[in-house]
CSV table of C-alpha atoms and ligand atoms in Angstrom, one decimal:
chain,number,residue,atom,x,y,z
A,1,UNK,CA,0.0,0.0,0.0
A,2,UNK,CA,1.2,3.5,-0.8
A,3,UNK,CA,2.3,5.5,2.3
A,4,UNK,CA,0.2,8.2,3.9
A,5,UNK,CA,-3.1,7.5,2.4
A,6,UNK,CA,-5.7,9.7,4.0
A,7,UNK,CA,-8.8,8.2,5.6
A,8,UNK,CA,-11.7,8.4,3.2
A,9,UNK,CA,-14.2,11.1,4.3
A,10,UNK,CA,-17.0,8.8,3.1
A,11,UNK,CA,-16.4,6.2,5.8
A,12,UNK,CA,-19.4,5.4,7.9
A,13,UNK,CA,-19.2,4.8,11.7
A,14,UNK,CA,-19.4,1.0,11.2
A,15,UNK,CA,-16.8,1.1,8.5
A,16,UNK,CA,-14.7,-1.7,9.8
A,17,UNK,CA,-17.6,-4.2,10.2
A,18,UNK,CA,-18.9,-3.3,6.7
A,19,UNK,CA,-15.4,-3.6,5.2
A,20,UNK,CA,-14.8,-7.0,6.7
A,21,UNK,CA,-18.1,-8.3,5.5
A,22,UNK,CA,-17.4,-7.1,2.0
A,23,UNK,CA,-13.9,-8.5,2.0
A,24,UNK,CA,-15.2,-12.0,3.0
A,25,UNK,CA,-17.6,-11.8,-0.1
A,26,UNK,CA,-14.7,-10.9,-2.3
A,27,UNK,CA,-12.6,-13.8,-0.9
A,28,UNK,CA,-15.3,-16.3,-1.5
A,29,UNK,CA,-15.7,-15.3,-5.1
A,30,UNK,CA,-11.9,-15.1,-5.8
A,31,UNK,CA,-11.6,-18.7,-4.6
A,32,UNK,CA,-13.8,-19.8,-7.5
A,33,UNK,CA,-11.6,-20.2,-10.6
A,34,UNK,CA,-13.8,-18.7,-13.3
A,35,UNK,CA,-11.0,-18.9,-15.9
A,36,UNK,CA,-12.0,-18.1,-19.5
A,37,UNK,CA,-10.3,-19.9,-22.3
A,38,UNK,CA,-9.9,-19.2,-26.0
A,39,UNK,CA,-11.5,-22.6,-26.7
A,40,UNK,CA,-14.7,-22.8,-24.6
A,41,UNK,CA,-14.3,-26.6,-24.6
A,42,UNK,CA,-11.4,-26.1,-22.2
A,43,UNK,CA,-13.5,-24.1,-19.7
A,44,UNK,CA,-14.6,-25.4,-16.3
A,45,UNK,CA,-18.3,-24.5,-16.7
A,46,UNK,CA,-19.1,-25.6,-13.2
A,47,UNK,CA,-16.9,-22.8,-11.8
A,48,UNK,CA,-19.1,-20.3,-13.5
A,49,UNK,CA,-22.2,-22.0,-12.1
A,50,UNK,CA,-20.7,-22.0,-8.6
A,51,UNK,CA,-19.8,-18.3,-9.0
A,52,UNK,CA,-23.4,-17.5,-9.7
A,53,UNK,CA,-24.6,-19.5,-6.7
A,54,UNK,CA,-22.1,-17.8,-4.4
A,55,UNK,CA,-23.0,-14.4,-5.8
A,56,UNK,CA,-26.7,-15.1,-5.1
A,57,UNK,CA,-25.9,-16.3,-1.6
A,58,UNK,CA,-23.7,-13.3,-0.8
A,59,UNK,CA,-26.0,-10.6,-2.2
A,60,UNK,CA,-29.6,-11.8,-1.4
A,61,UNK,CA,-31.3,-8.4,-1.7
A,62,UNK,CA,-29.6,-7.6,-5.1
A,63,UNK,CA,-30.9,-10.9,-6.4
A,64,UNK,CA,-34.5,-10.5,-5.1
A,65,UNK,CA,-35.0,-6.8,-5.7
A,66,UNK,CA,-33.4,-6.4,-9.1
A,67,UNK,CA,-34.5,-8.0,-12.3
A,68,UNK,CA,-32.0,-10.5,-13.7
A,69,UNK,CA,-31.6,-11.3,-17.4
A,70,UNK,CA,-29.1,-14.1,-18.2
A,71,UNK,CA,-26.8,-13.1,-21.1
A,72,UNK,CA,-25.3,-15.8,-23.3
A,73,UNK,CA,-24.0,-18.7,-21.1
A,74,UNK,CA,-22.9,-17.0,-17.9
A,75,UNK,CA,-23.2,-13.2,-18.3
A,76,UNK,CA,-25.6,-11.4,-16.0
A,77,UNK,CA,-27.6,-8.2,-16.6
A,78,UNK,CA,-29.4,-6.8,-13.6
A,79,UNK,CA,-31.9,-4.0,-13.8
A,80,UNK,CA,-32.5,-1.8,-10.8
A,81,UNK,CA,-35.5,0.5,-11.4
A,82,UNK,CA,-34.9,4.1,-10.4
A,83,UNK,CA,-37.3,6.9,-9.8
A,84,UNK,CA,-36.7,7.9,-13.4
A,85,UNK,CA,-35.4,6.2,-16.5
A,86,UNK,CA,-34.4,9.3,-18.4
A,87,UNK,CA,-30.7,8.8,-17.8
A,88,UNK,CA,-30.0,5.1,-17.3
A,89,UNK,CA,-26.6,4.1,-16.0
A,90,UNK,CA,-24.7,0.9,-16.7
A,91,UNK,CA,-22.1,-0.3,-14.2
A,92,UNK,CA,-19.9,-3.0,-15.7
A,93,UNK,CA,-17.5,-5.7,-14.6
A,94,UNK,CA,-16.5,-9.1,-15.7
A,95,UNK,CA,-16.5,-12.3,-13.7
A,96,UNK,CA,-14.0,-14.3,-15.7
A,97,UNK,CA,-10.3,-14.2,-15.1
A,98,UNK,CA,-7.1,-15.1,-17.1
A,99,UNK,CA,-5.5,-18.4,-16.5
A,100,UNK,CA,-2.7,-18.8,-14.0
A,101,UNK,CA,0.7,-19.7,-15.5
A,102,UNK,CA,1.9,-22.8,-13.7
A,103,UNK,CA,5.5,-21.6,-13.8
A,104,UNK,CA,4.7,-18.2,-12.3
A,105,UNK,CA,5.8,-18.0,-8.7
A,106,UNK,CA,2.9,-16.6,-6.7
A,107,UNK,CA,3.8,-15.7,-3.1
A,108,UNK,CA,0.3,-16.8,-2.1
A,109,UNK,CA,-1.9,-19.3,-3.9
A,110,UNK,CA,-3.6,-17.8,-6.9
A,111,UNK,CA,-7.1,-18.9,-5.9
A,112,UNK,CA,-6.5,-18.9,-2.1
A,113,UNK,CA,-7.7,-15.4,-1.4
A,114,UNK,CA,-5.4,-15.2,1.6
A,115,UNK,CA,-5.2,-12.0,3.5
A,116,UNK,CA,-1.5,-11.1,4.1
A,117,UNK,CA,-0.2,-7.7,5.0
A,118,UNK,CA,-3.5,-6.1,4.7
A,119,UNK,CA,-4.1,-7.3,1.1
A,120,UNK,CA,-6.3,-10.0,-0.4
A,121,UNK,CA,-4.1,-12.1,-2.8
A,122,UNK,CA,-5.4,-13.9,-5.8
A,123,UNK,CA,-6.3,-13.9,-9.5
A,124,UNK,CA,-9.1,-11.5,-10.2
A,125,UNK,CA,-8.7,-9.4,-7.0
A,126,UNK,CA,-7.9,-6.4,-9.3
A,127,UNK,CA,-9.1,-7.7,-12.6
A,128,UNK,CA,-12.0,-7.7,-12.2
A,129,UNK,CA,-13.8,-9.4,-9.3
A,130,UNK,CA,-12.8,-6.5,-7.1
A,131,UNK,CA,-15.0,-4.1,-9.1
A,132,UNK,CA,-17.7,-6.7,-9.5
A,133,UNK,CA,-18.0,-7.4,-5.8
A,134,UNK,CA,-17.6,-3.7,-4.9
A,135,UNK,CA,-20.5,-2.8,-7.3
A,136,UNK,CA,-22.7,-5.5,-5.8
A,137,UNK,CA,-21.8,-4.6,-2.2
A,138,UNK,CA,-22.6,-0.9,-2.9
A,139,UNK,CA,-26.0,-1.9,-4.3
A,140,UNK,CA,-26.7,-4.3,-1.4
A,141,UNK,CA,-25.9,-1.6,1.2
A,142,UNK,CA,-28.2,0.9,-0.5
A,143,UNK,CA,-31.0,-1.7,-0.8
A,144,UNK,CA,-30.6,-2.4,2.9
A,145,UNK,CA,-31.3,1.3,3.5
A,146,UNK,CA,-34.3,1.2,1.3
A,147,UNK,CA,-32.6,3.5,-1.1
A,148,UNK,CA,-34.1,4.0,-4.6
A,149,UNK,CA,-31.7,5.5,-7.2
A,150,UNK,CA,-32.7,8.7,-9.1
A,151,UNK,CA,-32.2,6.9,-12.4
A,152,UNK,CA,-32.4,3.3,-13.6
A,153,UNK,CA,-29.2,1.4,-12.9
A,154,UNK,CA,-28.1,-1.6,-14.9
A,155,UNK,CA,-25.4,-4.0,-13.8
A,156,UNK,CA,-23.7,-5.7,-16.7
A,157,UNK,CA,-21.4,-8.5,-15.8
A,158,UNK,CA,-19.6,-10.3,-18.6
A,159,UNK,CA,-18.3,-13.8,-18.5
A,160,UNK,CA,-15.8,-13.8,-21.3
A,161,UNK,CA,-14.1,-10.4,-21.4
A,162,UNK,CA,-10.6,-11.9,-21.3
A,163,UNK,CA,-11.2,-13.8,-24.5
A,164,UNK,CA,-13.1,-11.0,-26.3
A,165,UNK,CA,-16.3,-13.1,-26.1
A,166,UNK,CA,-19.9,-12.5,-27.0
A,167,UNK,CA,-21.5,-11.6,-23.7
A,168,UNK,CA,-20.9,-7.9,-23.8
A,169,UNK,CA,-22.2,-7.4,-27.4
A,170,UNK,CA,-25.2,-9.6,-26.4
A,171,UNK,CA,-25.9,-7.3,-23.4
A,172,UNK,CA,-25.8,-4.4,-25.7
A,173,UNK,CA,-28.3,-6.1,-28.0
A,174,UNK,CA,-30.7,-6.7,-25.1
A,175,UNK,CA,-30.5,-3.1,-24.0
A,176,UNK,CA,-31.0,-1.9,-27.5
A,177,UNK,CA,-34.1,-4.2,-27.9
A,178,UNK,CA,-35.5,-2.7,-24.7
A,179,UNK,CA,-34.9,0.8,-26.0
A,180,UNK,CA,-32.4,1.6,-23.3
A,181,UNK,CA,-30.0,4.4,-24.3
A,182,UNK,CA,-27.5,4.7,-21.4
A,183,UNK,CA,-26.6,8.2,-20.3
A,184,UNK,CA,-23.4,6.8,-18.7
A,185,UNK,CA,-21.5,3.5,-18.9
A,186,UNK,CA,-18.8,2.8,-16.5
A,187,UNK,CA,-16.4,-0.2,-16.9
A,188,UNK,CA,-13.0,-1.3,-15.5
A,189,UNK,CA,-10.1,0.9,-16.5
A,190,UNK,CA,-7.7,3.4,-14.9
A,191,UNK,CA,-7.1,3.1,-11.2
A,192,UNK,CA,-6.2,5.5,-8.4
A,193,UNK,CA,-2.7,5.1,-9.6
A,194,UNK,CA,0.1,5.7,-7.1
A,195,UNK,CA,3.6,6.1,-8.6
A,196,UNK,CA,2.0,6.8,-11.9
A,197,UNK,CA,4.1,9.6,-13.3
A,198,UNK,CA,7.7,10.3,-12.6
A,199,UNK,CA,8.0,13.3,-10.3
A,200,UNK,CA,4.3,13.4,-9.5
A,201,UNK,CA,3.8,12.5,-5.8
A,202,UNK,CA,0.0,12.5,-5.7
A,203,UNK,CA,-2.0,9.5,-7.0
A,204,UNK,CA,-3.7,10.1,-10.3
A,205,UNK,CA,-7.2,8.8,-10.7
A,206,UNK,CA,-7.2,8.1,-14.4
A,207,UNK,CA,-10.5,7.7,-16.2
A,208,UNK,CA,-10.3,6.1,-19.6
A,209,UNK,CA,-12.3,8.2,-22.2
A,210,UNK,CA,-11.3,6.1,-25.2
A,211,UNK,CA,-9.5,2.8,-25.8
A,212,UNK,CA,-7.3,1.7,-28.6
A,213,UNK,CA,-8.8,-0.7,-31.2
A,214,UNK,CA,-7.5,-4.2,-31.2
A,215,UNK,CA,-6.9,-5.5,-34.7
A,216,UNK,CA,-5.1,-8.6,-35.9
A,217,UNK,CA,-3.5,-9.0,-39.3
A,218,UNK,CA,-1.9,-11.8,-41.1
A,219,UNK,CA,1.1,-11.4,-43.4
A,220,UNK,CA,1.3,-14.3,-45.8
A,221,UNK,CA,3.7,-15.2,-48.6
A,222,UNK,CA,3.1,-18.2,-50.9
A,223,UNK,CA,6.0,-19.7,-52.8
A,224,UNK,CA,7.1,-22.8,-54.6
A,225,UNK,CA,8.5,-24.6,-51.6
A,226,UNK,CA,10.5,-27.6,-52.3
A,227,UNK,CA,13.5,-29.6,-51.1
A,228,UNK,CA,15.9,-27.8,-48.8
A,229,UNK,CA,18.9,-29.2,-50.8
A,230,UNK,CA,18.0,-26.9,-53.8
A,231,UNK,CA,16.9,-23.6,-52.3
A,232,UNK,CA,16.2,-20.4,-54.2
A,233,UNK,CA,16.8,-16.9,-53.1
A,234,UNK,CA,14.0,-14.8,-51.6
A,235,UNK,CA,11.7,-17.7,-51.0
A,236,UNK,CA,8.4,-17.4,-49.0
A,237,UNK,CA,10.2,-17.4,-45.6
A,238,UNK,CA,12.8,-14.8,-46.6
A,239,UNK,CA,10.2,-12.5,-48.2
A,240,UNK,CA,8.1,-12.7,-45.0
A,241,UNK,CA,11.2,-11.9,-42.9
A,242,UNK,CA,11.9,-8.9,-45.0
A,243,UNK,CA,8.3,-7.7,-44.6
A,244,UNK,CA,8.5,-8.1,-40.9
A,245,UNK,CA,11.8,-6.2,-40.7
A,246,UNK,CA,10.3,-3.4,-42.8
A,247,UNK,CA,7.3,-3.2,-40.5
A,248,UNK,CA,9.5,-3.3,-37.4
A,249,UNK,CA,11.7,-0.5,-38.6
A,250,UNK,CA,8.8,1.8,-39.4
A,251,UNK,CA,6.5,3.5,-36.9
A,252,UNK,CA,3.0,4.8,-37.2
A,253,UNK,CA,2.9,8.6,-37.1
A,254,UNK,CA,2.8,9.9,-33.5
A,255,UNK,CA,0.7,12.7,-32.1
A,256,UNK,CA,-0.6,13.3,-28.6
A,257,UNK,CA,-4.4,12.9,-28.7
A,258,UNK,CA,-6.8,15.3,-26.8
A,259,UNK,CA,-7.2,13.1,-23.7
A,260,UNK,CA,-3.4,12.9,-23.3
A,261,UNK,CA,-3.1,16.6,-23.7
A,262,UNK,CA,-5.7,17.1,-21.0
A,263,UNK,CA,-4.0,14.6,-18.7
A,264,UNK,CA,-0.7,16.5,-19.0
A,265,UNK,CA,-2.5,19.8,-18.3
A,266,UNK,CA,-4.1,18.5,-15.2
A,267,UNK,CA,-0.9,17.0,-13.9
A,268,UNK,CA,1.2,20.1,-14.6
A,269,UNK,CA,0.7,21.7,-11.2
A,270,UNK,CA,2.0,18.6,-9.4
A,271,UNK,CA,4.9,17.9,-11.8
A,272,UNK,CA,8.5,18.7,-11.3
A,273,UNK,CA,9.2,22.4,-12.0
A,274,UNK,CA,11.3,21.6,-15.2
A,275,UNK,CA,8.4,19.8,-16.8
A,276,UNK,CA,5.6,22.1,-15.7
A,277,UNK,CA,5.7,24.7,-18.6
A,278,UNK,CA,5.6,21.9,-21.2
A,279,UNK,CA,2.7,20.1,-19.5
A,280,UNK,CA,0.7,23.2,-18.7
A,281,UNK,CA,1.0,24.3,-22.3
A,282,UNK,CA,0.5,20.9,-23.8
A,283,UNK,CA,-2.2,22.0,-26.2
A,284,UNK,CA,0.0,24.6,-27.8
A,285,UNK,CA,3.2,22.5,-27.6
A,286,UNK,CA,1.7,19.3,-28.8
A,287,UNK,CA,4.6,18.4,-31.2
A,288,UNK,CA,7.1,18.9,-28.4
A,289,UNK,CA,5.0,16.9,-26.0
A,290,UNK,CA,4.7,14.1,-28.6
A,291,UNK,CA,8.4,13.9,-29.1
A,292,UNK,CA,9.0,13.9,-25.4
A,293,UNK,CA,6.5,11.0,-24.9
A,294,UNK,CA,8.0,9.0,-27.8
A,295,UNK,CA,11.5,9.5,-26.3
A,296,UNK,CA,10.5,8.5,-22.8
A,297,UNK,CA,10.2,4.8,-23.7
A,298,UNK,CA,7.8,2.2,-25.2
A,299,UNK,CA,5.0,2.7,-22.6
A,300,UNK,CA,4.7,6.4,-23.1
A,301,UNK,CA,5.4,6.1,-26.8
A,302,UNK,CA,2.3,3.8,-27.1
A,303,UNK,CA,0.3,6.7,-25.7
A,304,UNK,CA,1.0,8.7,-28.9
A,305,UNK,CA,0.4,6.3,-31.7
A,306,UNK,CA,-0.8,3.0,-33.2
A,307,UNK,CA,1.5,0.1,-32.5
A,308,UNK,CA,2.0,-3.2,-34.3
A,309,UNK,CA,3.7,-6.2,-32.8
A,310,UNK,CA,4.5,-9.4,-34.8
A,311,UNK,CA,3.4,-12.2,-32.5
A,312,UNK,CA,2.9,-15.5,-34.2
A,313,UNK,CA,5.1,-17.0,-36.9
A,314,UNK,CA,4.7,-20.2,-39.0
A,315,UNK,CA,6.6,-21.6,-42.0
A,316,UNK,CA,8.0,-25.0,-42.9
A,317,UNK,CA,6.8,-27.9,-40.9
A,318,UNK,CA,10.1,-29.8,-41.4
A,319,UNK,CA,13.8,-29.0,-41.3
A,320,UNK,CA,14.5,-30.3,-44.8
A,321,UNK,CA,11.5,-28.7,-46.4
A,322,UNK,CA,11.4,-25.2,-47.9
A,323,UNK,CA,8.1,-23.5,-46.8
A,324,UNK,CA,5.6,-23.1,-49.6
A,325,UNK,CA,3.7,-20.7,-47.2
A,326,UNK,CA,5.1,-18.5,-44.5
A,327,UNK,CA,2.8,-16.5,-42.2
A,328,UNK,CA,3.1,-14.0,-39.5
A,329,UNK,CA,0.4,-12.7,-37.1
A,330,UNK,CA,0.5,-9.0,-36.3
A,331,UNK,CA,-1.3,-7.6,-33.3
A,332,UNK,CA,-2.2,-4.0,-33.9
A,333,UNK,CA,-3.4,-1.5,-31.3
A,334,UNK,CA,-5.1,1.4,-33.2
A,335,UNK,CA,-4.9,4.9,-31.7
A,336,UNK,CA,-7.9,7.1,-31.9
A,337,UNK,CA,-7.5,9.1,-35.1
A,338,UNK,CA,-6.3,6.0,-37.1
A,339,UNK,CA,-8.6,3.3,-38.4
A,340,UNK,CA,-8.4,-0.3,-39.7
A,341,UNK,CA,-8.3,1.1,-43.2
A,342,UNK,CA,-5.5,3.5,-42.5
A,343,UNK,CA,-3.5,0.8,-40.7
A,344,UNK,CA,-3.8,-1.5,-43.7
A,345,UNK,CA,-2.6,1.1,-46.1
A,346,UNK,CA,0.3,2.0,-43.8
A,347,UNK,CA,1.3,-1.7,-43.5
A,348,UNK,CA,1.1,-2.2,-47.3
A,349,UNK,CA,3.1,0.9,-48.0
A,350,UNK,CA,6.0,0.1,-45.6
A,351,UNK,CA,6.1,-3.6,-46.6
A,352,UNK,CA,6.4,-2.5,-50.2
A,353,UNK,CA,5.9,-6.0,-51.7
A,354,UNK,CA,2.9,-7.2,-53.7
A,355,UNK,CA,3.8,-10.8,-53.0
A,356,UNK,CA,3.0,-10.2,-49.3
A,357,UNK,CA,-0.7,-10.6,-48.7
A,358,UNK,CA,-2.1,-8.6,-45.8
A,359,UNK,CA,-5.3,-10.0,-44.4
A,360,UNK,CA,-7.4,-8.7,-41.6
A,361,UNK,CA,-8.2,-11.5,-39.1
A,362,UNK,CA,-9.9,-9.4,-36.5
A,363,UNK,CA,-11.0,-5.8,-37.0
A,364,UNK,CA,-11.4,-3.4,-34.0
A,365,UNK,CA,-11.6,0.3,-34.5
A,366,UNK,CA,-10.5,2.6,-31.6
A,367,UNK,CA,-13.4,3.8,-29.4
A,368,UNK,CA,-14.8,7.3,-29.9
A,369,UNK,CA,-13.6,9.8,-27.2
A,370,UNK,CA,-16.2,10.3,-24.5
A,371,UNK,CA,-16.6,14.0,-23.4
A,372,UNK,CA,-14.8,15.4,-20.4
A,373,UNK,CA,-16.8,18.6,-20.3
A,374,UNK,CA,-20.3,17.4,-19.4
A,375,UNK,CA,-22.4,16.2,-16.4
A,376,UNK,CA,-21.4,12.5,-16.6
A,377,UNK,CA,-17.7,13.1,-16.5
A,378,UNK,CA,-18.2,15.8,-13.8
A,379,UNK,CA,-20.1,13.3,-11.7
A,380,UNK,CA,-17.2,10.8,-11.9
A,381,UNK,CA,-14.8,13.6,-11.1
A,382,UNK,CA,-16.7,15.0,-8.1
A,383,UNK,CA,-17.2,11.5,-6.6
A,384,UNK,CA,-13.5,10.8,-7.0
A,385,UNK,CA,-12.8,14.1,-5.2
A,386,UNK,CA,-15.1,13.0,-2.4
A,387,UNK,CA,-13.7,9.5,-2.0
A,388,UNK,CA,-10.1,10.1,-2.9
A,389,UNK,CA,-9.4,13.7,-1.8
A,390,UNK,CA,-5.7,13.3,-2.4
A,391,UNK,CA,-6.0,12.1,-6.0
A,392,UNK,CA,-5.9,14.1,-9.2
A,393,UNK,CA,-8.7,13.0,-11.5
A,394,UNK,CA,-7.7,13.0,-15.2
A,395,UNK,CA,-8.9,11.5,-18.5
A,396,UNK,CA,-6.6,9.3,-20.5
A,397,UNK,CA,-6.4,6.9,-23.4
A,398,UNK,CA,-6.6,3.3,-22.3
A,399,UNK,CA,-4.1,1.0,-24.0
A,400,UNK,CA,-6.0,-2.3,-23.1
A,401,UNK,CA,-9.3,-3.3,-24.4
A,402,UNK,CA,-12.5,-3.6,-22.2
A,403,UNK,CA,-16.0,-4.9,-22.8
A,404,UNK,CA,-17.2,-1.3,-22.7
A,405,UNK,CA,-16.1,-0.8,-26.2
A,406,UNK,CA,-19.2,-2.5,-27.4
A,407,UNK,CA,-21.3,-0.1,-25.4
A,408,UNK,CA,-20.0,2.9,-27.5
A,409,UNK,CA,-22.6,1.7,-30.0
A,410,UNK,CA,-25.5,2.8,-27.7
A,411,UNK,CA,-23.9,5.4,-25.5
A,412,UNK,CA,-21.8,8.5,-26.0
A,413,UNK,CA,-20.4,8.6,-22.4
A,414,UNK,CA,-18.4,5.5,-21.8
A,415,UNK,CA,-15.8,5.7,-19.1
A,416,UNK,CA,-13.3,3.2,-17.8
A,417,UNK,CA,-12.3,3.5,-14.2
A,418,UNK,CA,-11.5,1.1,-11.4
A,419,UNK,CA,-11.9,2.9,-8.1
A,420,UNK,CA,-9.0,1.2,-6.2
A,421,UNK,CA,-5.7,2.6,-5.1
A,422,UNK,CA,-2.9,0.6,-6.8
A,423,UNK,CA,0.8,0.8,-6.7
A,424,UNK,CA,2.9,0.3,-9.7
A,425,UNK,CA,3.7,-3.2,-8.6
A,426,UNK,CA,0.0,-4.0,-8.2
A,427,UNK,CA,-0.8,-2.7,-11.7
A,428,UNK,CA,2.0,-4.9,-13.1
A,429,UNK,CA,0.5,-7.9,-11.3
A,430,UNK,CA,-2.7,-7.8,-13.4
A,431,UNK,CA,-2.6,-10.7,-15.9
A,432,UNK,CA,0.7,-11.7,-14.3
A,433,UNK,CA,1.4,-13.2,-10.8
A,434,UNK,CA,0.9,-11.9,-7.3
A,435,UNK,CA,-2.3,-10.0,-8.1
A,436,UNK,CA,-3.5,-8.4,-4.8
A,437,UNK,CA,-5.8,-5.7,-3.6
A,438,UNK,CA,-5.6,-3.7,-0.4
A,439,UNK,CA,-8.3,-4.5,2.1
A,440,UNK,CA,-8.8,-0.8,2.8
A,441,UNK,CA,-8.5,0.1,-0.9
A,442,UNK,CA,-11.3,-2.4,-1.7
A,443,UNK,CA,-13.5,-0.9,1.0
A,444,UNK,CA,-12.9,2.6,-0.4
A,445,UNK,CA,-13.9,1.4,-3.8
A,446,UNK,CA,-17.2,0.2,-2.4
A,447,UNK,CA,-17.8,3.6,-0.9
A,448,UNK,CA,-17.0,5.2,-4.3
A,449,UNK,CA,-19.6,3.1,-6.2
A,450,UNK,CA,-22.1,3.8,-3.4
A,451,UNK,CA,-21.6,7.5,-3.6
A,452,UNK,CA,-21.7,7.5,-7.4
A,453,UNK,CA,-25.2,5.8,-7.3
A,454,UNK,CA,-26.4,8.1,-4.6
A,455,UNK,CA,-25.3,11.2,-6.6
A,456,UNK,CA,-27.1,10.2,-9.9
A,457,UNK,CA,-28.8,13.3,-11.1
A,458,UNK,CA,-32.6,13.8,-11.5
A,459,UNK,CA,-34.1,14.8,-14.8
A,460,UNK,CA,-33.3,14.8,-18.4
A,461,UNK,CA,-30.0,15.3,-20.1
A,462,UNK,CA,-29.1,18.9,-20.2
A,463,UNK,CA,-25.4,19.1,-21.2
B,501,ZN,ZN1,-10.5,-7.0,-16.9
């Protein structure tokens, strides 16, 4: 846990008892290994069933007072009727987790949910059962008080987020069918990130306002193949290798998008004096800022442009056979401003070889940018200020993909925020080993969701 974290002003008198109750629910759900797999045949379906049973047992009011629509196999869509339905809100999370690598050395068992040093350890504590349980606990507490939200609240819990499955688009289809146009959609995303920016002492509560599009390409070269004893020059394998090198040596054009500029401006007052002028004037000095981000390393460079990584490779099946077909898979993360079409033309132009076929295996456009100058974002910002008074709220471009990208089809205000304090080590543990969430950080997250629901505004959309 980061040092000197202030006590949340939202804490009720019985905070400790409520916190401990919520933490036990989280632990029970983390212990159920709801691992999603690329091939659904490899999945342990009973784990998902057990998860549903445990969720029902742990959140009885939520399950009796809200309407539940099952989505695909194991997705859940709850509807909590508010006093009005003019500005419906969708709170999202996913109940599946990524597999645990057997070779990774967890300090505490990945599905043990042990509490050590004030943290719950286990796969899914941060991604994304922490959010799922915190949302449910916030709703359960409000139901216990007889609270009715000002607006309809939907809870959309996916079951296959980690494998880009069909539950989220199916939930969108259901909402569309019912004529629900969400005013605000909130999914996992940026954290209350401690040690986020060099030289900035305060935690930054980063709210994703767009996410990169995930696209997969295949580069393929067909040749004559043949016996390895009589090779020719520039066969399929060599041609493919040349194409890969050309792609590797070129970069997509860089530029700091609007959310990155705003992030810099908001951080400027807290940044080291030497960086302050550049950050404060980021809008005017965009080219300088872009160059600085590119120079600062691959992570910050990825904030400025589309990236392409060659991941899979295949060629000859045998040592004495020249490949008749050589293929490479390219994983592309498309920055807002670029598109699948512009990526294709960039790849073709840098590869400069008609013999290399470029095929789109999976097309994902970047998500549109959600506004930061209207009521929905201000609501998120003001509740962050209440729950995390030491944090600087700021928009940013999310590098990873979330289920919320599908909701951009029915909602203009899609935000990606995980209301938990995380150190750098904790953020790096996501999808890796030693994933863990602070007990107190988790409790604060519950308070944040609770306050967000309490603060939903009355009336029609104005801004
Ligand atoms: Zn996730």
